[in-house]
Coordinates of C-alpha atoms in Angstrom, one line a residue:
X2 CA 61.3 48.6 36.5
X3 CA 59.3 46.2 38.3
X4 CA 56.0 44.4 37.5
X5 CA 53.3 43.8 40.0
X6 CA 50.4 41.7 39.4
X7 CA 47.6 43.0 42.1
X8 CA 44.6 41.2 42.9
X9 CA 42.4 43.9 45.6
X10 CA 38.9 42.4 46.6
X11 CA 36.4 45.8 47.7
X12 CA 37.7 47.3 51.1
X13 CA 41.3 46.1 50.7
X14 CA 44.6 47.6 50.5
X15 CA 48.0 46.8 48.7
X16 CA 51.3 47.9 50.4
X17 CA 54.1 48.9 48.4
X18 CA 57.8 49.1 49.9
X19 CA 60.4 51.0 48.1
X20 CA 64.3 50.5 50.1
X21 CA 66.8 53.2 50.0
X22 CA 70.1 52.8 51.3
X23 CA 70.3 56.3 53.0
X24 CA 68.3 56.3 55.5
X25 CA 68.3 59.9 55.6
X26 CA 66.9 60.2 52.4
X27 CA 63.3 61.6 52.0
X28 CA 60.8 59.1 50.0
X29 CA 57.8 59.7 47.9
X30 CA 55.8 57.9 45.7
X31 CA 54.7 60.1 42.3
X32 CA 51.9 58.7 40.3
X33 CA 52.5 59.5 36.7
X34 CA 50.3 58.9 33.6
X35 CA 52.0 60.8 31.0
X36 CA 55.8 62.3 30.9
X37 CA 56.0 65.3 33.2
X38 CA 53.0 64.6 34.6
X39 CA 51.9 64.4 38.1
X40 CA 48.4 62.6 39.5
X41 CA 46.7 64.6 41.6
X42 CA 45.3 61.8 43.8
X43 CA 48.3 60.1 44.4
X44 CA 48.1 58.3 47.1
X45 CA 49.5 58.9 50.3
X46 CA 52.7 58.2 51.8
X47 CA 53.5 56.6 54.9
X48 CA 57.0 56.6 57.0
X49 CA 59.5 54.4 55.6
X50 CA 58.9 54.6 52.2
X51 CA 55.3 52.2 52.3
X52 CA 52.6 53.1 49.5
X53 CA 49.7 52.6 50.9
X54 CA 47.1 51.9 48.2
X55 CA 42.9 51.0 48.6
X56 CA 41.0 49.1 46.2
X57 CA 38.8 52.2 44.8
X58 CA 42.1 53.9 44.0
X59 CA 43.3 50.9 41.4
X60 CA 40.7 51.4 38.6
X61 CA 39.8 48.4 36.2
X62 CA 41.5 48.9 32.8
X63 CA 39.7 48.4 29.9
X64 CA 39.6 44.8 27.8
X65 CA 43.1 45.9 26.8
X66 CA 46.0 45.5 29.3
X67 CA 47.0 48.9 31.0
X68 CA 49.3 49.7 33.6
X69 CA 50.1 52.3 35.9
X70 CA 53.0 54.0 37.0
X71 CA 54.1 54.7 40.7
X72 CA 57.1 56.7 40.9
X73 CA 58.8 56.0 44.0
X74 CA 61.2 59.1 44.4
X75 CA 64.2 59.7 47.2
X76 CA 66.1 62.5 47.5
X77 CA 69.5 63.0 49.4
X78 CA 72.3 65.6 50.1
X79 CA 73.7 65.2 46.4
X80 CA 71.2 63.8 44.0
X81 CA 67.5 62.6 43.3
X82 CA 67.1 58.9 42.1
X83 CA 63.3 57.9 40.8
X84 CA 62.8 54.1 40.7
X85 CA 59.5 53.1 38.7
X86 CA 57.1 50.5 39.2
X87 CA 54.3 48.8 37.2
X88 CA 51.1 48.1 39.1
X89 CA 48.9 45.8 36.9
X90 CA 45.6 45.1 38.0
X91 CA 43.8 41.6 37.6
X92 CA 40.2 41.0 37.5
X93 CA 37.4 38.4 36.3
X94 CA 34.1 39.8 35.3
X95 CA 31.0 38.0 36.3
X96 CA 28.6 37.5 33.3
X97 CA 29.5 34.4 30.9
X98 CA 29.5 36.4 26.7
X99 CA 27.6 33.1 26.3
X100 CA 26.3 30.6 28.4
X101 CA 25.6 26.6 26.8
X102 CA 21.9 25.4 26.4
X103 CA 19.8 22.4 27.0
X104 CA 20.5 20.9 23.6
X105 CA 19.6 17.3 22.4
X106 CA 21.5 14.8 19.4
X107 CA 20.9 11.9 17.8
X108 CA 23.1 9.2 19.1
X109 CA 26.7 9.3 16.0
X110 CA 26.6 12.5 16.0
X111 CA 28.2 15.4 17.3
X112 CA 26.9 18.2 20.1
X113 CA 28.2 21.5 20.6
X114 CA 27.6 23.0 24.3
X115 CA 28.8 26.9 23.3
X116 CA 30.7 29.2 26.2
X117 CA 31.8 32.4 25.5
X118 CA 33.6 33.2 29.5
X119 CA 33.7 36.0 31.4
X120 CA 36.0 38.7 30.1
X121 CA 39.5 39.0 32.5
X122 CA 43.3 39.9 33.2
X123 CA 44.7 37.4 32.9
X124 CA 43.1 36.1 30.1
X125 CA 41.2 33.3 31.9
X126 CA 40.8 29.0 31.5
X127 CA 38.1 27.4 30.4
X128 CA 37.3 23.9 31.6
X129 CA 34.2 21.7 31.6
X130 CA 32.3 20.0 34.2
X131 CA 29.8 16.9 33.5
X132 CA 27.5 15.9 36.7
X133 CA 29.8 17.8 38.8
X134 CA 33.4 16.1 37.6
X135 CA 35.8 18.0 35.8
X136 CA 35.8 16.3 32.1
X137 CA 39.2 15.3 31.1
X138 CA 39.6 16.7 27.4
X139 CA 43.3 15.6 27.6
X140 CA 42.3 11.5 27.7
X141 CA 39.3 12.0 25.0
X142 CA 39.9 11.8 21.3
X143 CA 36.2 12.3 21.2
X144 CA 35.5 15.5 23.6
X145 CA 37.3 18.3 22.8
X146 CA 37.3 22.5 23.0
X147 CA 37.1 24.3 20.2
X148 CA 36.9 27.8 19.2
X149 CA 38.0 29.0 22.8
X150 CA 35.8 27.7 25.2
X151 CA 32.9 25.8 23.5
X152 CA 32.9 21.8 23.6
X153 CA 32.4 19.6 20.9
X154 CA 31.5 16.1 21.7
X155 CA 31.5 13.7 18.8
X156 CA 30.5 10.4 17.8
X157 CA 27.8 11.3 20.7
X158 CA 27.1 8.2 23.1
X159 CA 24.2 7.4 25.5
X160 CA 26.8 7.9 28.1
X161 CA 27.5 11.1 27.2
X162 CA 24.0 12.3 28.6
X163 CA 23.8 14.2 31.4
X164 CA 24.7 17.8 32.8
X165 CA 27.3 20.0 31.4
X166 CA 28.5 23.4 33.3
X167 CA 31.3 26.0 31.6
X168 CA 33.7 26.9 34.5
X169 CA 36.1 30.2 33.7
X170 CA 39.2 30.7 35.8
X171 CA 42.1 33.4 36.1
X172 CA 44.0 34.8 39.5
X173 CA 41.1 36.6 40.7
X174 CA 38.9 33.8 40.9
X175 CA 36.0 31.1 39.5
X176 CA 32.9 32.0 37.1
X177 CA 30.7 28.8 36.6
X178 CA 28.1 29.1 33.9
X179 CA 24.5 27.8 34.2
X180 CA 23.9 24.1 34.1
X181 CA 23.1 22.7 30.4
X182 CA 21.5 19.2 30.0
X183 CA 22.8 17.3 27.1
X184 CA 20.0 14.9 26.3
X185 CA 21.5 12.3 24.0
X186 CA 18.1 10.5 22.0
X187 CA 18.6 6.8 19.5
X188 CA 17.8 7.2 16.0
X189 CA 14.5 4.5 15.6
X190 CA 16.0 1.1 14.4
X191 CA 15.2 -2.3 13.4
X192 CA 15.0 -4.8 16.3
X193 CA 13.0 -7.4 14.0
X194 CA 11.4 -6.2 10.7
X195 CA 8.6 -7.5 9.0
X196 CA 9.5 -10.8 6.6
X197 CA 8.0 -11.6 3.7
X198 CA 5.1 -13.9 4.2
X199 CA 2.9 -16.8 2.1
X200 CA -0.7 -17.4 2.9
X201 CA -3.8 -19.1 2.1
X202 CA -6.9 -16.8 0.7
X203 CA -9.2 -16.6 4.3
X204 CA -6.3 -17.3 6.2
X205 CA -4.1 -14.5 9.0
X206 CA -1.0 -13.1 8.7
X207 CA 0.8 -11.4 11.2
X208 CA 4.2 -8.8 10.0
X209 CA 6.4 -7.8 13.3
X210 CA 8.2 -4.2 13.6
X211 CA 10.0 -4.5 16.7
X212 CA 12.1 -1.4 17.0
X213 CA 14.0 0.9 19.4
X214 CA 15.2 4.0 20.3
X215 CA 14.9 7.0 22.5
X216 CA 12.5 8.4 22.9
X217 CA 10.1 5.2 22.2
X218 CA 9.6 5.4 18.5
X219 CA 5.6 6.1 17.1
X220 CA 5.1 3.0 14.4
X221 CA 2.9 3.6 11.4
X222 CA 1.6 1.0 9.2
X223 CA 1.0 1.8 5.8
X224 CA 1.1 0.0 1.9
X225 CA 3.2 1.2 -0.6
X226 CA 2.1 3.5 -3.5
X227 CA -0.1 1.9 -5.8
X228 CA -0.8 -1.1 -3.9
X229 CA -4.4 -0.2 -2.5
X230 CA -5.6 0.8 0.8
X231 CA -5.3 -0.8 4.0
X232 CA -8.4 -3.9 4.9
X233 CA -9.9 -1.2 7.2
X234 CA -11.9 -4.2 9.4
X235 CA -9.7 -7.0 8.9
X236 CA -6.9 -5.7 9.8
X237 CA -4.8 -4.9 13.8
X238 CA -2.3 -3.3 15.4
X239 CA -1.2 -5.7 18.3
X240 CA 0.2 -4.5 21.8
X241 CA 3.9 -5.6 20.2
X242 CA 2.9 -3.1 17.2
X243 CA 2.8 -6.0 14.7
X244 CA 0.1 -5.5 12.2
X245 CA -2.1 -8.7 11.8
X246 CA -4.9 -8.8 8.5
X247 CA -7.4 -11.5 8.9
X248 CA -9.3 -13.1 6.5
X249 CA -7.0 -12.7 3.7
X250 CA -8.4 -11.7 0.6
X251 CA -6.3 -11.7 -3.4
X252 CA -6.8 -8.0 -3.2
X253 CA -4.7 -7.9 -0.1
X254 CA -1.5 -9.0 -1.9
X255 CA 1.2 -6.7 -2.1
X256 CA 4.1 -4.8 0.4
X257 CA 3.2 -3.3 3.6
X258 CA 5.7 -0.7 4.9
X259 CA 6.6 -0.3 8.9
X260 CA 7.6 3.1 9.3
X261 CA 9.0 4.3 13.4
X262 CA 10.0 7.6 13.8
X263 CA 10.8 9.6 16.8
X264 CA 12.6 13.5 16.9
X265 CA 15.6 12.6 15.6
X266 CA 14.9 10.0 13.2
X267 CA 13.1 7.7 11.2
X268 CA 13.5 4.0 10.4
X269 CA 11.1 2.3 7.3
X270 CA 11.3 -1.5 6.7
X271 CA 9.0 -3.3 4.2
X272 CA 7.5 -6.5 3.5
X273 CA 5.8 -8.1 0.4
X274 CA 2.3 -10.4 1.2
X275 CA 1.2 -12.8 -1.3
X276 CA -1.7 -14.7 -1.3
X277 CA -2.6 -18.4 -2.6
X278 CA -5.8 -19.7 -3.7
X279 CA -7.2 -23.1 -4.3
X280 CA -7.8 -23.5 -8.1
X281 CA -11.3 -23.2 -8.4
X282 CA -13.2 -23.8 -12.2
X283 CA -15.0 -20.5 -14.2
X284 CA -15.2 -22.4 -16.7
X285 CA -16.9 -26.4 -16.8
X286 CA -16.7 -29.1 -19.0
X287 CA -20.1 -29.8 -20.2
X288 CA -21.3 -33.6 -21.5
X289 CA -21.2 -33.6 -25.1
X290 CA -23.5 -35.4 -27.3
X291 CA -21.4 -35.4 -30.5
X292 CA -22.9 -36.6 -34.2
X293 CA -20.4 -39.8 -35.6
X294 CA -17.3 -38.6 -37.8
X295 CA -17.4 -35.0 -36.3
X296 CA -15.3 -33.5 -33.4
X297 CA -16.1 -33.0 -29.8
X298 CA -14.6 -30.2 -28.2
X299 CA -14.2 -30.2 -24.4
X300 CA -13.7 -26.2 -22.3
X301 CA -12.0 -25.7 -19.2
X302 CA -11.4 -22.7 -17.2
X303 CA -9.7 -22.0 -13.8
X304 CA -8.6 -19.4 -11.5
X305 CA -6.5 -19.5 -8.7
X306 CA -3.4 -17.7 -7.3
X307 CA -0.4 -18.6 -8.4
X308 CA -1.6 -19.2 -11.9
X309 CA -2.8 -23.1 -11.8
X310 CA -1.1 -25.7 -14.3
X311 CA -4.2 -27.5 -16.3
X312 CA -4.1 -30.9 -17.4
X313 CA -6.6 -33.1 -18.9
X314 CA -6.6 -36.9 -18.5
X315 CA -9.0 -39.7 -19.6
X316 CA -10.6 -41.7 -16.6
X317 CA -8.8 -44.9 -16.3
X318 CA -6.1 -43.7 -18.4
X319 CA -3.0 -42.6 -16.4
X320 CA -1.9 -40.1 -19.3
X321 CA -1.7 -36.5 -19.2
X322 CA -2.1 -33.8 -21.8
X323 CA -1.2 -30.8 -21.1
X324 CA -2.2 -27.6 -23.2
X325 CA 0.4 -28.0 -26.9
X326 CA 0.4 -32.1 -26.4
X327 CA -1.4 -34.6 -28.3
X328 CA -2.2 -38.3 -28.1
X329 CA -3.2 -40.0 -31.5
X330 CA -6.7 -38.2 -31.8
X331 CA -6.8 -35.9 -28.5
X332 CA -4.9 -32.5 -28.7
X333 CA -5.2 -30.6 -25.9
X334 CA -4.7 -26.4 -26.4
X335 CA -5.2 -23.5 -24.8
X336 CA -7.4 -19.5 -26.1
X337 CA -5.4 -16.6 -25.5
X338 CA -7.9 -16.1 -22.5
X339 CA -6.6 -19.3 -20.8
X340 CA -9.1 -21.7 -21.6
X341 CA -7.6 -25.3 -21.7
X342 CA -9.2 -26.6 -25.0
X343 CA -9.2 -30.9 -25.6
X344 CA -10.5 -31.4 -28.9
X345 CA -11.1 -35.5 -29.7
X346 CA -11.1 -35.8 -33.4
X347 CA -13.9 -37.3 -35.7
X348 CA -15.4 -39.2 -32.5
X349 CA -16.4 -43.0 -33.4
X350 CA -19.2 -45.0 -32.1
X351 CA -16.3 -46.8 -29.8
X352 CA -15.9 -43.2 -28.0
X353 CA -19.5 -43.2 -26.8
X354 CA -18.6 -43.1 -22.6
X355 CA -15.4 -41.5 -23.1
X356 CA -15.3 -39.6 -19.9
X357 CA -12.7 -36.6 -19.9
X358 CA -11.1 -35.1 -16.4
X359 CA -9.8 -32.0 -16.4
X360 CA -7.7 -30.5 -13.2
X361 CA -6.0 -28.2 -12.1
X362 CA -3.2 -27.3 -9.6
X363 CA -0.8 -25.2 -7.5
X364 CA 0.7 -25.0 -4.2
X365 CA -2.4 -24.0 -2.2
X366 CA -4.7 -27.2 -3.5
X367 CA -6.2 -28.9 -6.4
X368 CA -9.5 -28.9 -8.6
X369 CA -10.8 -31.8 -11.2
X370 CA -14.3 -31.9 -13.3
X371 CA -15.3 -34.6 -15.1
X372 CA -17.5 -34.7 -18.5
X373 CA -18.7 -37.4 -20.3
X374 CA -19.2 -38.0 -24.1
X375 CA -22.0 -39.7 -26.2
X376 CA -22.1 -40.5 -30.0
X377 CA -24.7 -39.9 -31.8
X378 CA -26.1 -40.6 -35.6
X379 CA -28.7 -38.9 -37.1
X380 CA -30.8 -42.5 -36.9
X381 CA -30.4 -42.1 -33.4
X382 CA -32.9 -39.1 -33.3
X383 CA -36.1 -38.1 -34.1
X384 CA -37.1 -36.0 -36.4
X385 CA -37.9 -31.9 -35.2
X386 CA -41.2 -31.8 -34.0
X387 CA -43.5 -28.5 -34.0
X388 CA -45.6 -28.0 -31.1
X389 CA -47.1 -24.9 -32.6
X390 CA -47.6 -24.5 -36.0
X391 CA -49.8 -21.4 -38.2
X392 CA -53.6 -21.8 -38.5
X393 CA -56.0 -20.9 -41.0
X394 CA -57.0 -16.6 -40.5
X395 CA -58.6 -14.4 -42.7
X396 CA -58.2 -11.1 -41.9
X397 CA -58.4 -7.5 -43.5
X398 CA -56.2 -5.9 -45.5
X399 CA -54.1 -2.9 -43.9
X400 CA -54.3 -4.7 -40.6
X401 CA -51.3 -7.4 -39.1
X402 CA -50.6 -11.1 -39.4
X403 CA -49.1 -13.0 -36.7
X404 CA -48.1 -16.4 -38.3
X405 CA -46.4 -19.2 -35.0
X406 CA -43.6 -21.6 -35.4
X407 CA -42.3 -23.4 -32.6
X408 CA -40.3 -26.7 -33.1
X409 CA -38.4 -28.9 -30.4
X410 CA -35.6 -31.9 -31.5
X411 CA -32.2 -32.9 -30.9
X412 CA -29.9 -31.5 -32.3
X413 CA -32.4 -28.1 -32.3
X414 CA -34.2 -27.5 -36.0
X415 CA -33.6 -24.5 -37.8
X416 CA -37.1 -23.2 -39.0
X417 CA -37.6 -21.5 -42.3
X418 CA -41.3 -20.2 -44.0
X419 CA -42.2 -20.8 -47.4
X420 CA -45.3 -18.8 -49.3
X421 CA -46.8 -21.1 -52.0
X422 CA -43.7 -23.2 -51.6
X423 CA -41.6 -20.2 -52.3
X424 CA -39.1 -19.2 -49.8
X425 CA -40.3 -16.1 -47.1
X426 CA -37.7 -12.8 -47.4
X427 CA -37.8 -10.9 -44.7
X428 CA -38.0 -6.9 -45.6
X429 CA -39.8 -3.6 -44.2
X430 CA -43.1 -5.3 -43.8
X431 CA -42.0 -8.9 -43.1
X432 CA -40.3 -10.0 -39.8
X433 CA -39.4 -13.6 -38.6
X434 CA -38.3 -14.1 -35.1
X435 CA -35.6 -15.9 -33.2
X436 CA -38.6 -17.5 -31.6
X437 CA -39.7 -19.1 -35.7
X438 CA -42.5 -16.9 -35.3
X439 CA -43.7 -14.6 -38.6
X440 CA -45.2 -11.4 -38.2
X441 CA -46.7 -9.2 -41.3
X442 CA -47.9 -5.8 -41.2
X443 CA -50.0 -3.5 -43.1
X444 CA -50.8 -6.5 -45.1
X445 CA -52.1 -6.7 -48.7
X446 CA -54.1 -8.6 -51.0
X447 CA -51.5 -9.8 -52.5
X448 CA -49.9 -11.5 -49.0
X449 CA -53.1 -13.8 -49.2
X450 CA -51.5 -17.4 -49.9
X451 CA -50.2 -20.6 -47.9
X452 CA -47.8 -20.4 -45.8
X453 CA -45.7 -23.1 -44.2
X454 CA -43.2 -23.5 -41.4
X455 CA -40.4 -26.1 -41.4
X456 CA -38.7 -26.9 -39.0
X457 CA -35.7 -28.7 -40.1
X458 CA -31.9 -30.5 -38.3
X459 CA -29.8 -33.6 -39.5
X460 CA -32.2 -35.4 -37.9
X461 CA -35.2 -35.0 -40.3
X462 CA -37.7 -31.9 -40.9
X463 CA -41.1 -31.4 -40.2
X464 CA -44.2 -28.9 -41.8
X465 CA -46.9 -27.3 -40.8
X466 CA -49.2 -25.1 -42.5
X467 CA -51.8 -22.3 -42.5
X468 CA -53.8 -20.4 -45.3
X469 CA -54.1 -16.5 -44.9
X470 CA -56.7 -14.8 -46.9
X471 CA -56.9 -10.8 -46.9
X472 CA -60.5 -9.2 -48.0
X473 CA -61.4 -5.2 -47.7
X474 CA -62.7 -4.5 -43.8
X475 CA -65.7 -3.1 -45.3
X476 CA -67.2 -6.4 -47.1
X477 CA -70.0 -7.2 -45.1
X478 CA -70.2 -10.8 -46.4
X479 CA -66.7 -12.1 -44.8
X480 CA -66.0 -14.0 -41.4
X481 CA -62.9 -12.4 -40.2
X482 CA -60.8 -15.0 -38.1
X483 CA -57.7 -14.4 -36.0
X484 CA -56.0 -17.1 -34.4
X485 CA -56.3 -17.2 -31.0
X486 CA -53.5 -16.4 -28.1
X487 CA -51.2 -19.3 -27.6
X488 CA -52.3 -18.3 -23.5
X489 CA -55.6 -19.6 -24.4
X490 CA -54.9 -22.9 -25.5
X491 CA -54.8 -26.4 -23.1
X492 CA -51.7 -27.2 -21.2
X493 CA -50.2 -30.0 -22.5
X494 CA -50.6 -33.5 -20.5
X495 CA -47.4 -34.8 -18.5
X496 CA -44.4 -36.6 -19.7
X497 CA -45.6 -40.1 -21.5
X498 CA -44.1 -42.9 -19.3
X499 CA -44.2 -46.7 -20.1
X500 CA -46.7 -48.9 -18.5
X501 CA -46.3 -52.3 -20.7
X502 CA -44.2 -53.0 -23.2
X503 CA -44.4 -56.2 -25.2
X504 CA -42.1 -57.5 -28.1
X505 CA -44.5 -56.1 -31.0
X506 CA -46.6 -52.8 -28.3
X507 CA -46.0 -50.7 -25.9
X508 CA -48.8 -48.9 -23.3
X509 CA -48.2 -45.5 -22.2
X510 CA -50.1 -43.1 -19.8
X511 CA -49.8 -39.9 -19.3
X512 CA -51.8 -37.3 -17.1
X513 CA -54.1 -34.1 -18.2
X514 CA -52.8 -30.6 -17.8
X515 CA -55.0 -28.7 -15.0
X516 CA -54.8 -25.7 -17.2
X517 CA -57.8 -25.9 -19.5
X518 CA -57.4 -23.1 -21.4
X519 CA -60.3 -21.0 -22.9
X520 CA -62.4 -24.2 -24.1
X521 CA -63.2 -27.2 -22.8
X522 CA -60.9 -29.9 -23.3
X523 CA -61.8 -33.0 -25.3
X524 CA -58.8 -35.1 -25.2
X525 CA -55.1 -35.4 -26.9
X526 CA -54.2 -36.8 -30.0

């Protein structure tokens, strides 16, 4: 048996020979499909034993090989030999089972271009093409087929971009697939990411998110979680994508994220702000004016960013005391609020002009107050004085008693009421004021007495009193009198000043009030 492998484009024809010694010998050609079986439509035979055969008359097998028989036959005077040969048609179908796609990878990783070829006898090649050049799988460890005809590109390079066409080839010819771009894109990465950056309170900053990738990567701004919202107004995105916030505020302190993403990935890169300021004081030291023997205590508070170190220092003294120290009678301390506290103990006459500093400092500048001390015995000071004191009222019972104290001295009086030298308890009917001032309602006969205010500090004391007397509203023989409004009286003339002063007098003048009051004013005493 003989095999022929028979490739007949439309129109054609394939000659068969079959040789026979005898020459005498008559030749056909049988076409058989089963045993004892004859084909109707055998094709012809022409002189000399040719088989003449046309391309409509070799049918296409199915997917499976097939084969058919021609029986070339010769008989002769004495016997009948039958020699049989295998036609095998061969073909290439035209549709690709699947054809690759326009597909597009990240840069590292790995594309698949998918071909499912044409089907065909013999079993046909598959090879690639990339901008018209036949790839050469056998030199890549990269680029390879796999599962029959589809190609598998990994570790995916920027040069691997371009055009990609499946080519499938047997005897009978070429199929080429349809073009498929293979668009190879960059993951967003870090050219320079935003650092970590220091800076004054009212002061810029400026954070940088250079990045690449392809395509060109979108940049987002944004603070992390928890760390407040962006300074909408003081704060912009550059032409290089940096973000710049101006006029730097504490509350802007914290990280800002740069986030650059594109379709095939995303990049984040973060950096912390932190923001100084000066040391400024909340809280001044005050001059004290502090009684002989007793203790002066000195307050200090400051703010600032970082937390500023507070020291306190005498002026002309070079030492320091910092809060938990303490030098002979200063100790310096600190309140759980962060006060810094210097406390000079049992102050002496010899202290009087002690001025304290207190500063403060950290790395973005410095703050100092000064406060000076003065020593004081209660020989020093007047005693209290009161410039408005309770007059004489009768009024009637049931009605209300307003009763005025007011007292002015250094250090201030404490002021107390007495009724008939007994002390004044306040209750339901009885009020005194912050002011000094007593107030009585729904009086009685019985509240009828003398009462006096005294104003009193280490200084001295001082008195002033009033009768009240209550009557019934209906005796016709009383003179009710209620002292007037304080808003009535004259103002009080101008500070005394000194006009002479001699070793044994002194001249002082003052000037009248222009407020006059409700009566006319006859002079000062």
């Amino acid at each position: 048996e003989m095999k022929i492998w028979v490739k007949v484009p439309e129109q054609d024809k394939k000659v068969v020979s079959c040789d026979v010694i005898h020459s005498t010998a008559q030749i056909f050609w049988l076409k058989t499909n089963a045993p004892g079986e004859v084909d109707p439509r055998a094709p012809r035979t022409w002189p000399g034993g040719l088989l003449c055969l046309q391309a409509s008359q070799i049918h296409r097998p199915p997917p499976c090989s097939t084969s058919r028989d021609e029986s070339c036959s010769r008989f002769g005077p004495r016997a009948r030999r039958l020699n049989r040969v295998s036609l095998i048609t061969s073909f290439l179908r035209d549709d690709f089972r699947s054809e690759p796609k326009n597909t597009r990878v990240a840069q590292g990783e790995t594309a698949l271009l998918e071909c499912g070829p044409p089907r065909g006898h013999p079993e046909p090649t598959v090879f690639w093409r990339k901008n018209g050049q036949t790839l050469d799988l056998d030199g890549s460890k990269r680029i390879r087929l796999v599962d029959g005809g589809n190609l598998a590109i990994q570790d995916v390079r920027q040069s691997d971009d371009g055009r990609y066409q499946c080519v499938a080839k047997n005897t009978v010819g070429v199929r080429e697939s349809a073009i498929a771009l293979l668009k190879v894109h960059v993951k967003p990465f870090l050219i320079r990411g935003p650092q970590d950056a220091v800076t004054l309170a009212g002061g810029s900053v400026e954070f940088q998110c250079l990045v690449g990738g392809d395509p060109v990567p979108d940049v987002l701004w944004r603070r992390t979680a928890g760390g407040g919202n962006m300074p909408l107004g003081r704060v912009h995105i550059l032409e290089d994508r940096s973000l710049r916030v101006e006029a730097v505020i504490l509350e802007d302190e914290g990280e800002y994220s740069c986030e650059a993403d594109n379709a095939v990935g995303t990049v984040t890169a973060s950096a912390t702000l932190t923001v100084h300021s000066a040391p400024s004081m909340t809280v001044r030291p005050t001059d004290q004016m502090i009684e002989l023997h007793r203790d002066a205590v000195f307050e200090c508070g400051v703010a600032g960013n970082p937390r500023p170190s507070v020291f306190w220092s005498l002026e002309g003294n070079r030492s320091l005391l910092f809060p938990g120290a303490r030098n002979d009678r200063y100790i310096a301390s600190s309140t759980p609020e962060g006060k810094a506290i210097l406390t000079l103990q049992s102050v002496t006459r010899n202290d009087t002009g002690t001025v304290v500093v207190c500063s403060a400092v950290n790395p973005a500048g410095s703050v100092a107050w000064r406060a000076r001390l003065t020593v004081t015995s209660p020989e020093d000071h007047p005693p209290p004085i009161i410039t408005l004191g309770p007059t004489n009222q009768t009024l009637p019972v049931k009605s209300m008693a307003v009763l005025p104290c007011s007292a002015i001295g250094s250090p201030p009086p404490v002021i107390t009421w007495y009724k008939d030298g007994a002390p004044v308890i306040p209750g339901p009917r009885i009020n005194i004021s912050d002011s000094g001032t007593l107030q009585i309602n729904d009086l009685e006969k019985r509240d009828s007495g003398l009462y006096t205010c005294v104003a009193s500090s280490r200084s001295g004391k001082a008195t002033w009193s009033g009768a009240l007397r209550l009557e019934l509203p209906t005796n016709p023989n009383i003179n009710f009198f209620r002292a007037p409004e304080p808003s009535t009286f004259p103002g009080p003339p101008s500070r005394p000043h000194i006009v002479n002063k001699t070793d044994s007098s002194v001249t002082i003048s003052w000037t009248r009030n222009n407020k006059i009051g409700s009566s006319s004013l006859l002079g000062y005493q």
